[in-house]
Coordinates of C-alpha atoms and ligand atoms in Angstrom, one line a residue:
M1 CA 40.6 -61.1 15.2
R2 CA 37.6 -61.6 12.9
P3 CA 34.4 -60.0 14.2
L4 CA 31.7 -62.6 15.2
R5 CA 28.1 -62.8 14.0
I6 CA 26.1 -63.3 17.2
L7 CA 22.4 -63.9 17.5
F8 CA 20.6 -63.4 20.8
V9 CA 17.4 -65.4 21.1
A10 CA 15.6 -64.2 24.2
P11 CA 12.0 -64.0 25.6
E12 CA 12.5 -60.5 27.0
I13 CA 14.6 -57.5 26.0
E14 CA 14.8 -54.2 27.9
P15 CA 13.5 -51.6 26.9
F16 CA 10.8 -53.5 24.9
V17 CA 9.5 -56.1 27.2
K18 CA 10.6 -57.0 30.7
V19 CA 9.6 -59.4 33.5
G20 CA 12.9 -59.5 35.4
G21 CA 16.6 -59.1 35.2
L22 CA 17.0 -61.4 32.2
A23 CA 15.6 -58.5 30.1
D24 CA 18.2 -56.1 31.6
M25 CA 21.0 -58.4 30.8
V26 CA 19.9 -59.2 27.3
G27 CA 19.3 -55.5 26.6
A28 CA 22.8 -54.4 27.8
L29 CA 25.3 -57.1 26.8
P30 CA 24.7 -56.7 23.0
K31 CA 25.5 -53.0 23.3
A32 CA 29.0 -53.8 24.7
L33 CA 29.5 -56.6 22.0
A34 CA 28.4 -54.3 19.2
A35 CA 30.6 -51.5 20.5
A36 CA 33.5 -54.0 20.3
G37 CA 32.8 -54.3 16.5
H38 CA 30.7 -57.5 16.4
D39 CA 27.6 -58.1 14.2
V40 CA 25.0 -58.7 16.9
R41 CA 21.3 -59.3 16.2
M42 CA 18.4 -60.2 18.4
V43 CA 15.1 -62.0 18.1
C44 CA 12.2 -61.9 20.5
P45 CA 8.4 -62.7 20.3
A46 CA 6.1 -59.8 19.5
Y47 CA 3.8 -60.0 22.5
G48 CA 0.5 -58.3 22.3
S49 CA 1.6 -55.6 24.8
L50 CA 4.4 -54.4 22.5
R51 CA 3.6 -51.1 20.8
V52 CA 4.7 -50.9 17.2
T53 CA 6.2 -47.4 16.6
G54 CA 7.3 -45.5 13.5
E55 CA 10.8 -46.9 14.0
W56 CA 9.6 -50.5 13.3
T57 CA 9.4 -51.9 9.8
A58 CA 7.6 -55.1 8.8
R59 CA 9.5 -57.5 6.6
E60 CA 7.6 -58.1 3.4
E61 CA 8.2 -61.9 3.2
P62 CA 6.2 -63.9 5.7
L63 CA 8.0 -66.4 7.9
G64 CA 6.9 -70.0 7.5
V65 CA 7.8 -71.9 10.7
E66 CA 7.8 -75.6 10.4
V67 CA 6.3 -76.8 13.7
G68 CA 3.2 -78.9 14.4
A69 CA 1.1 -80.5 11.7
R70 CA 1.4 -77.6 9.3
T71 CA 3.5 -74.5 8.6
H72 CA 2.7 -71.6 11.0
W73 CA 3.1 -68.2 9.4
A74 CA 4.5 -65.3 11.3
R75 CA 5.1 -61.7 10.5
T76 CA 8.6 -60.3 11.3
W77 CA 9.1 -56.7 12.6
Q78 CA 12.5 -55.1 12.7
T79 CA 13.8 -52.2 14.7
M80 CA 17.0 -51.3 16.5
L81 CA 18.1 -51.7 20.1
P82 CA 18.1 -48.1 21.4
G83 CA 21.6 -46.7 21.6
A84 CA 23.3 -49.5 19.6
R85 CA 23.8 -50.8 16.1
V86 CA 21.9 -53.9 16.9
P87 CA 18.9 -55.0 14.8
V88 CA 16.1 -56.5 16.8
Y89 CA 13.5 -58.8 15.1
F90 CA 10.1 -59.5 16.6
L91 CA 8.1 -62.5 15.6
E92 CA 4.4 -61.8 15.4
H93 CA 1.9 -64.6 15.6
E94 CA -1.6 -63.9 16.9
A95 CA -2.4 -67.4 18.4
F96 CA 0.9 -67.8 20.2
F97 CA 1.9 -64.2 21.1
G98 CA -1.2 -62.0 20.6
R99 CA -1.9 -62.0 24.3
P100 CA -0.1 -59.3 26.3
E101 CA 1.7 -61.3 28.9
V102 CA 5.1 -63.1 28.5
Y103 CA 4.7 -66.2 30.6
S104 CA 1.5 -66.1 32.7
G105 CA -1.9 -64.4 32.7
P106 CA -4.4 -63.8 35.5
W107 CA -4.9 -67.6 35.9
G108 CA -1.2 -68.5 36.1
A109 CA 1.3 -69.8 33.5
H110 CA -0.1 -70.1 30.0
G111 CA -1.0 -73.7 29.3
D112 CA 0.6 -73.6 25.9
N113 CA 3.9 -72.1 26.9
D114 CA 5.8 -75.2 25.5
L115 CA 4.2 -74.7 22.1
R116 CA 4.6 -70.9 22.1
F117 CA 8.3 -71.0 22.8
I118 CA 9.1 -74.0 20.6
F119 CA 7.5 -72.0 17.8
F120 CA 9.6 -69.0 18.8
S121 CA 12.8 -71.0 19.0
R122 CA 12.3 -72.7 15.6
G123 CA 11.1 -69.4 14.1
A124 CA 14.3 -67.6 15.2
L125 CA 16.3 -70.2 13.3
T126 CA 14.1 -70.0 10.2
L127 CA 14.5 -66.2 10.3
C128 CA 18.3 -66.6 10.0
E129 CA 17.8 -68.9 7.0
Q130 CA 15.4 -66.4 5.4
L131 CA 17.8 -63.5 6.0
G132 CA 20.7 -65.5 4.6
W133 CA 22.6 -64.5 7.8
I134 CA 24.3 -67.5 9.5
P135 CA 25.5 -66.6 12.9
D136 CA 28.8 -68.0 14.3
V137 CA 27.2 -68.2 17.7
I138 CA 23.6 -68.3 18.9
H139 CA 23.2 -67.1 22.5
C140 CA 20.2 -68.6 24.2
H141 CA 18.6 -67.5 27.5
D142 CA 16.7 -69.8 29.9
W143 CA 14.2 -72.6 29.3
T144 CA 12.1 -70.8 26.6
T145 CA 15.1 -71.1 24.2
G146 CA 16.1 -74.6 25.3
F147 CA 15.2 -76.3 22.0
V148 CA 17.4 -74.0 19.8
P149 CA 20.5 -76.1 20.5
V150 CA 18.4 -79.3 20.0
F151 CA 17.3 -78.2 16.5
L152 CA 20.8 -77.4 15.5
N153 CA 22.0 -80.9 16.6
T154 CA 19.1 -82.8 15.0
T155 CA 16.7 -81.4 12.4
L156 CA 19.2 -78.7 11.2
H157 CA 22.4 -80.8 11.5
G158 CA 24.2 -80.8 8.3
T159 CA 22.7 -77.5 7.1
P160 CA 24.8 -74.3 7.1
L161 CA 23.0 -73.1 10.2
G162 CA 23.8 -76.4 11.9
R163 CA 27.4 -75.2 12.1
A164 CA 26.5 -72.4 14.4
A165 CA 27.8 -72.8 18.0
T166 CA 25.3 -72.3 20.9
V167 CA 25.9 -70.7 24.2
F168 CA 23.2 -71.3 26.7
T169 CA 22.9 -68.9 29.7
I170 CA 21.1 -70.0 32.8
H171 CA 19.5 -67.0 34.4
N172 CA 17.4 -69.0 36.8
L173 CA 17.5 -72.8 37.2
E174 CA 14.1 -72.8 39.1
H175 CA 12.1 -72.4 35.9
Q176 CA 12.6 -75.4 33.7
G177 CA 9.7 -75.5 31.3
Y178 CA 8.1 -78.9 31.8
A179 CA 6.0 -80.2 28.9
D180 CA 4.4 -83.5 27.8
R181 CA 5.5 -85.5 24.8
R182 CA 3.3 -83.4 22.5
A183 CA 6.1 -80.9 22.7
L184 CA 8.4 -83.3 20.9
E185 CA 5.9 -83.9 18.1
F186 CA 5.1 -80.3 17.8
A187 CA 8.9 -79.5 17.4
R188 CA 9.1 -82.3 14.8
L189 CA 12.0 -83.8 16.7
P190 CA 12.9 -87.5 16.4
P191 CA 11.2 -89.5 19.2
T192 CA 14.6 -90.9 20.0
E193 CA 15.4 -87.6 21.7
F194 CA 13.0 -88.5 24.5
R195 CA 15.7 -90.0 26.7
S196 CA 17.4 -88.9 29.9
D197 CA 20.6 -87.8 28.2
S198 CA 18.7 -85.4 26.0
L199 CA 15.4 -83.7 26.9
E200 CA 13.5 -86.2 29.0
S201 CA 13.2 -85.6 32.8
D202 CA 10.9 -87.6 35.1
G203 CA 8.9 -88.9 32.2
A204 CA 8.3 -85.4 30.8
V205 CA 10.0 -83.1 28.3
N206 CA 12.2 -80.6 30.1
L207 CA 13.1 -77.6 27.8
L208 CA 15.8 -76.3 30.1
K209 CA 17.5 -79.7 30.4
A210 CA 17.4 -80.0 26.6
G211 CA 19.4 -76.8 26.4
L212 CA 21.8 -77.9 29.0
Y213 CA 22.5 -81.2 27.1
H214 CA 22.7 -79.8 23.6
A215 CA 24.3 -76.4 23.8
T216 CA 28.0 -76.1 22.9
K217 CA 28.8 -74.1 26.0
L218 CA 26.9 -73.2 29.1
T219 CA 27.1 -70.1 31.3
T220 CA 25.4 -68.8 34.3
V221 CA 25.3 -65.3 35.6
S222 CA 27.7 -65.4 38.6
P223 CA 30.6 -67.6 39.7
T224 CA 29.1 -68.5 43.0
Y225 CA 25.8 -69.6 41.4
A226 CA 27.8 -71.7 38.9
H227 CA 29.2 -73.5 41.9
E228 CA 25.8 -73.7 43.8
I229 CA 23.9 -75.3 40.9
R230 CA 26.3 -78.2 40.8
T231 CA 25.3 -79.2 44.3
P232 CA 22.2 -81.2 45.3
A233 CA 21.0 -78.3 47.4
G234 CA 21.2 -75.7 44.6
G235 CA 20.8 -77.9 41.5
C236 CA 17.0 -77.9 41.3
G237 CA 17.2 -81.6 40.3
L238 CA 19.7 -80.9 37.5
D239 CA 23.0 -80.9 39.4
D240 CA 23.9 -84.3 37.8
V241 CA 23.5 -82.8 34.3
L242 CA 25.4 -79.7 35.3
N243 CA 28.2 -81.8 36.7
F244 CA 28.2 -83.9 33.6
R245 CA 28.7 -80.7 31.6
G246 CA 30.9 -79.1 34.2
A247 CA 33.9 -78.6 31.9
D248 CA 31.7 -76.5 29.6
L249 CA 30.0 -74.4 32.3
V250 CA 31.3 -71.0 33.4
G251 CA 29.9 -68.4 35.7
I252 CA 30.2 -64.9 34.2
L253 CA 29.0 -62.0 36.4
N254 CA 26.4 -59.8 34.8
G255 CA 27.2 -56.2 34.4
I256 CA 24.6 -53.4 34.5
D257 CA 23.6 -50.8 32.0
T258 CA 25.6 -47.9 33.4
D259 CA 23.9 -45.4 31.1
V260 CA 20.4 -46.3 32.3
W261 CA 21.4 -46.6 35.9
D262 CA 23.5 -43.6 36.8
P263 CA 22.5 -41.3 39.6
A264 CA 24.4 -38.4 37.9
T265 CA 22.1 -38.4 34.9
D266 CA 19.0 -40.4 35.9
R267 CA 15.9 -38.6 34.5
H268 CA 13.6 -40.4 36.9
L269 CA 15.1 -38.5 39.9
P270 CA 14.2 -35.1 41.2
A271 CA 17.9 -34.4 41.7
N272 CA 21.1 -36.0 40.5
Y273 CA 24.2 -36.7 42.5
S274 CA 27.5 -38.5 42.5
A275 CA 30.0 -40.0 44.9
G276 CA 31.8 -36.6 45.2
D277 CA 28.6 -34.7 45.9
L278 CA 25.8 -36.7 47.6
E279 CA 23.5 -33.7 48.2
G280 CA 20.9 -34.7 45.6
K281 CA 20.4 -38.0 47.4
A282 CA 18.6 -36.1 50.2
A283 CA 16.2 -34.6 47.7
C284 CA 15.5 -38.1 46.3
K285 CA 14.8 -39.3 49.9
A286 CA 12.3 -36.5 50.4
A287 CA 10.6 -37.2 47.1
L288 CA 10.4 -40.9 47.9
Q289 CA 8.8 -40.2 51.3
A290 CA 6.3 -38.0 49.7
R291 CA 5.6 -40.4 46.9
L292 CA 4.9 -43.4 49.2
G293 CA 3.1 -41.5 52.0
L294 CA 6.0 -41.8 54.5
A295 CA 6.5 -39.2 57.2
R296 CA 8.8 -36.4 55.9
D297 CA 12.0 -36.9 57.9
P298 CA 15.4 -36.4 56.5
H299 CA 17.1 -38.0 59.5
I300 CA 15.4 -41.4 59.7
A301 CA 16.9 -44.5 58.1
V302 CA 14.9 -45.6 55.0
F303 CA 15.1 -49.2 53.8
G304 CA 14.0 -49.9 50.3
A305 CA 13.1 -53.0 48.4
V306 CA 12.2 -53.5 44.7
S307 CA 11.4 -57.1 43.8
R308 CA 9.3 -59.7 42.2
L309 CA 7.3 -61.2 45.1
A310 CA 8.3 -64.8 44.7
A311 CA 9.7 -67.3 47.1
Q312 CA 13.1 -67.1 45.5
K313 CA 13.4 -63.4 46.5
G314 CA 12.7 -64.0 50.3
L315 CA 10.5 -61.0 50.6
D316 CA 8.3 -63.2 52.9
L317 CA 11.2 -63.0 55.4
L318 CA 10.9 -59.3 55.3
A319 CA 7.1 -59.4 55.8
E320 CA 7.7 -61.7 58.8
A321 CA 10.5 -59.5 60.3
L322 CA 8.7 -56.2 59.6
P323 CA 6.6 -55.9 62.8
Y324 CA 9.6 -56.7 65.0
V325 CA 11.8 -54.2 63.2
L326 CA 9.2 -51.5 63.3
D327 CA 8.4 -52.0 67.0
R328 CA 12.0 -51.7 68.0
M329 CA 13.9 -49.5 65.5
H330 CA 13.5 -46.0 64.2
V331 CA 13.2 -46.8 60.5
Q332 CA 10.9 -46.5 57.4
F333 CA 10.4 -48.9 54.6
A334 CA 9.7 -48.2 50.9
I335 CA 8.6 -51.3 49.1
L336 CA 7.8 -51.9 45.4
G337 CA 6.8 -55.3 44.2
T338 CA 4.3 -57.6 42.6
G339 CA 3.7 -61.3 42.4
D340 CA 2.5 -63.6 45.2
P341 CA -1.0 -62.3 46.2
G342 CA -0.5 -63.3 49.8
L343 CA 2.6 -61.2 50.1
E344 CA 1.0 -58.3 48.3
H345 CA -1.7 -58.4 50.9
A346 CA 0.8 -58.7 53.8
F347 CA 2.7 -55.6 52.6
R348 CA -0.5 -53.6 52.0
S349 CA -1.6 -54.5 55.6
A350 CA 1.7 -53.4 57.0
A351 CA 1.4 -50.1 55.2
A352 CA -2.1 -49.6 56.7
H353 CA -1.0 -50.6 60.2
Y354 CA 2.2 -48.6 60.2
A355 CA 1.0 -45.6 58.3
G356 CA 3.8 -43.1 57.6
R357 CA 6.5 -45.7 58.3
V358 CA 5.8 -48.3 55.7
G359 CA 5.1 -47.1 52.1
V360 CA 4.1 -49.8 49.6
C361 CA 3.4 -49.8 45.9
V362 CA 2.0 -53.1 44.6
G363 CA 2.7 -53.2 40.9
Y364 CA 5.4 -52.7 38.3
D365 CA 6.8 -49.1 38.2
N366 CA 10.2 -48.5 36.6
S367 CA 10.3 -44.9 37.6
L368 CA 9.6 -45.6 41.2
A369 CA 12.2 -48.4 41.1
H370 CA 14.8 -45.8 40.3
L371 CA 13.5 -43.4 43.0
I372 CA 13.7 -46.2 45.6
Q373 CA 17.3 -47.0 44.7
A374 CA 18.2 -43.3 45.0
G375 CA 16.0 -42.2 47.9
S376 CA 16.7 -45.1 50.3
D377 CA 19.6 -45.4 52.7
F378 CA 19.7 -49.2 52.5
F379 CA 18.4 -51.8 50.0
V380 CA 16.9 -55.0 51.3
M381 CA 17.5 -58.2 49.4
P382 CA 16.9 -61.4 51.5
S383 CA 17.0 -63.8 48.5
R384 CA 16.8 -67.5 49.2
A385 CA 18.6 -68.0 45.8
E386 CA 20.0 -65.3 43.6
P387 CA 21.7 -66.3 40.3
C388 CA 23.2 -62.8 40.0
G389 CA 20.8 -60.1 41.1
L390 CA 21.0 -56.7 39.5
T391 CA 19.1 -54.5 42.0
Q392 CA 21.9 -54.8 44.6
M393 CA 24.3 -53.4 41.9
Y394 CA 21.9 -50.6 41.1
A395 CA 21.7 -49.9 44.8
M396 CA 25.5 -49.7 45.3
R397 CA 25.8 -47.4 42.3
Y398 CA 23.2 -45.2 43.9
G399 CA 25.0 -45.0 47.2
T400 CA 22.5 -47.3 48.9
P401 CA 24.3 -50.2 50.7
P402 CA 22.5 -53.6 50.3
V403 CA 21.3 -55.7 53.3
A404 CA 21.5 -59.0 51.5
R405 CA 21.6 -62.7 52.0
A406 CA 24.9 -64.3 51.2
T407 CA 23.9 -66.4 48.2
G408 CA 24.8 -66.6 44.5
G409 CA 25.7 -63.3 42.8
L410 CA 25.1 -61.4 46.0
V411 CA 28.3 -63.0 47.4
D412 CA 30.2 -62.0 44.3
T413 CA 29.0 -58.4 44.2
V414 CA 28.6 -57.2 47.9
T415 CA 31.6 -56.9 50.1
Q416 CA 30.9 -57.4 53.8
F417 CA 31.2 -54.5 56.2
T418 CA 33.3 -54.8 59.3
E419 CA 33.2 -52.1 61.9
G420 CA 36.4 -50.0 62.2
R421 CA 37.8 -51.3 58.9
Q422 CA 38.0 -49.2 55.7
D423 CA 38.6 -52.1 53.3
G424 CA 36.3 -51.4 50.4
A425 CA 33.2 -52.8 52.1
T426 CA 29.9 -52.1 50.3
G427 CA 27.1 -53.7 52.3
F428 CA 25.8 -56.1 55.0
L429 CA 25.5 -59.8 54.3
F430 CA 23.8 -62.5 56.4
Q431 CA 23.9 -66.3 56.0
D432 CA 20.6 -67.9 57.2
A433 CA 17.4 -67.5 55.1
N434 CA 15.2 -66.7 58.1
A435 CA 13.5 -63.7 59.6
P436 CA 15.7 -63.4 62.7
A437 CA 18.9 -63.2 60.6
L438 CA 17.3 -60.5 58.5
Y439 CA 16.0 -58.7 61.6
H440 CA 19.5 -58.6 63.2
T441 CA 21.2 -57.5 60.0
I442 CA 18.7 -54.6 59.5
G443 CA 19.5 -53.8 63.2
W444 CA 23.2 -53.7 62.3
A445 CA 22.7 -51.4 59.4
C446 CA 20.4 -49.2 61.5
A447 CA 23.1 -48.9 64.2
T448 CA 25.7 -48.1 61.6
Y449 CA 23.4 -45.4 60.2
Y450 CA 22.9 -43.7 63.6
D451 CA 26.2 -44.4 65.4
R452 CA 28.9 -44.6 62.6
P453 CA 28.0 -42.0 60.0
A454 CA 31.5 -41.7 58.7
E455 CA 31.8 -45.4 58.1
L456 CA 28.4 -45.4 56.4
L457 CA 29.6 -42.6 54.1
A458 CA 32.6 -44.7 53.2
L459 CA 30.3 -47.7 52.5
R460 CA 28.2 -45.5 50.1
R461 CA 31.3 -44.2 48.3
H462 CA 32.9 -47.6 47.9
G463 CA 29.7 -48.9 46.3
M464 CA 29.5 -45.9 44.0
A465 CA 33.1 -46.3 42.9
R466 CA 32.7 -50.0 41.9
D467 CA 32.9 -50.8 38.2
F468 CA 29.7 -52.6 37.4
S469 CA 29.8 -52.0 33.7
W470 CA 29.7 -54.8 31.1
R471 CA 33.3 -54.1 29.9
A472 CA 35.1 -57.0 31.7
S473 CA 32.2 -59.5 31.4
A474 CA 31.6 -58.8 27.7
D475 CA 35.3 -59.7 27.1
R476 CA 34.7 -63.0 28.9
Y477 CA 31.6 -63.7 26.8
L478 CA 33.7 -63.0 23.7
D479 CA 36.4 -65.5 24.8
L480 CA 33.6 -68.0 25.4
Y481 CA 32.0 -67.5 22.0
R482 CA 35.3 -68.2 20.3
W483 CA 35.8 -71.2 22.4
A484 CA 32.3 -72.4 21.4
V485 CA 32.9 -71.7 17.7
D486 CA 36.2 -73.8 17.8
A487 CA 34.5 -76.6 19.7
R488 CA 31.6 -76.7 17.3
N489 CA 33.8 -76.7 14.2
P490 CA 37.1 -78.5 15.1
L491 CA 39.8 -78.6 12.5
P492 CA 40.0 -81.9 10.6
S493 CA 42.6 -84.1 12.2
N494 CA 45.1 -83.9 9.3
T495 CA 45.1 -80.0 9.4
V496 CA 47.9 -78.1 11.2
A497 CA 46.4 -75.4 13.4
P498 CA 47.7 -71.9 12.5
D499 CA 49.8 -70.2 15.1
Ligands
ADP501 P1 15.1 -61.0 39.0 O1 15.5 -61.0 37.5 O2 15.3 -62.3 39.7 O3 13.7 -60.4 39.2 P2 17.2 -58.9 39.2 O4 17.7 -58.2 40.3 O5 18.2 -59.6 38.3 O6 16.1 -60.0 39.7 O7 16.4 -57.9 38.2 C1 15.1 -57.4 38.6 C2 14.8 -56.2 37.6 O8 13.4 -56.0 37.6 C3 15.5 -54.9 38.1 O9 15.7 -54.1 36.9 C4 14.4 -54.3 38.9 O10 14.5 -52.9 39.0 C5 13.2 -54.7 38.2 N1 12.0 -54.8 39.0 C6 11.6 -55.8 39.8 N2 10.4 -55.6 40.4 C7 10.0 -54.4 39.9 C8 8.8 -53.7 40.0 N3 7.8 -54.1 40.8 N4 8.7 -52.5 39.4 C9 9.7 -52.1 38.6 N5 10.8 -52.8 38.4 C10 11.0 -53.9 39.0
GLC502 C1 17.3 -64.0 36.8 C2 17.8 -64.1 38.2 C3 18.6 -62.9 38.6 C4 19.5 -62.4 37.5 C5 18.7 -62.2 36.3 C6 19.6 -61.7 35.1 O1 16.0 -63.4 36.7 O2 16.8 -64.4 39.2 O3 19.4 -63.2 39.8 O4 20.1 -61.2 37.9 O5 18.2 -63.4 35.9 O6 20.6 -62.6 34.8

């Protein structure tokens, strides 16, 4: 089959800029697609925090992006995705992207996010025209790219680029990108698009909804989440739209970058290990205890957590359960996170109150994230909602069974443990999003640790043996891309389809 030209338009790409798992997904899937022989390219904003290195080249020709009342000029940088034959283009524009942060600064979300990302979406398409490189498929990610499919269906309809199919991936339905009508004018879209079966929602412009209506095909990052978002309870107000587009929506489970997340080769760890030889995991545990000021004890059960501190992640349930757990169980906690100031404070206070038993790092620290995955005995993930979740997969690959709430991608990736059964279980799941349920499940994991070491070892090994690579899911995306291309460019009715 003919190789495809695929453009990724994304607000974050690991290893260049990352806020959450979207960056990991977008940094890994193109590698698998390029390895399969496809022409994959990517475009991302050049945030002020990005460091231009010698491997970056600036394109000579400035990029004139037609948004707002005048043409906005951008500079384009080009580099390669490390470890792959995938060009990455960064759009530099001081007013929109000169500041260091992606979505929000010290005072919350940037007030001009609608304009920033509409400029970016339009700019990504202008870049294709400038390069003379017309993709077969444009793969968009979350609300920031919601106007890409709209441009192709309106302003660019009838141009060569307008033939490109779009695949829109929902990484998180909770962030929708609400804007007022100025967004429509800034994008130079026809005012007639301001309607409920296009981009209007509750009297405002909704960038995510725009993407959901206009993209050729829709995906989300796990089969269970694909089901949940079509219900009133999980639809974040968009379940009607998602049901309307239900025939075009599929859930494809994320893979992980198995080169970056591999306990056998991980350079962030003091010792490496594998399923066959877990000895190095003990050295990681000792290093973790030292790093976070935990009492040095090789025999105590250590529970780790690495997370954005946001309501979605349910870490407030952990904060609530923590005193009860610590007063009754022989355990330690290693917590890394940043986000909600109240929660940051709660974890810092717990670390002060339970010195030597709770180790907390407030902030973003990739190296420590690797060490927590390796050095912990269990990984806590009490998410209220979890579209896919990558950290539980990293944990399983590092022999650290998750203690996780049964929601979204956690259901699709963690297999529930049952005492006395060796059936490929990999972790502990609980149903209710409340502190008592988490407390009991931590207790269950703790009892397994002290009373059933052979079964715990089997749990670790099962998780480590799982194939979390992108192989299977990349094939599913390729099927979907071809399906989207065919849907976008149907054969004329008097043409006989080739066999
Ligand atoms: P989400 O995208 O909802 O935050 P995921 O599990 O998909 O959740 O991905 C989170 C990613 O961000 C993982 O790679 C995880 O290791 C990383 N991460 C989250 N918080 C931190 C932190 N404080 N420091 C370093 N890495 C973090
Ligand atoms: C989002 C979701 C997370 C998912 C990630 C990558 O940030 O919250 O569950 O793993 O995107 O798709």
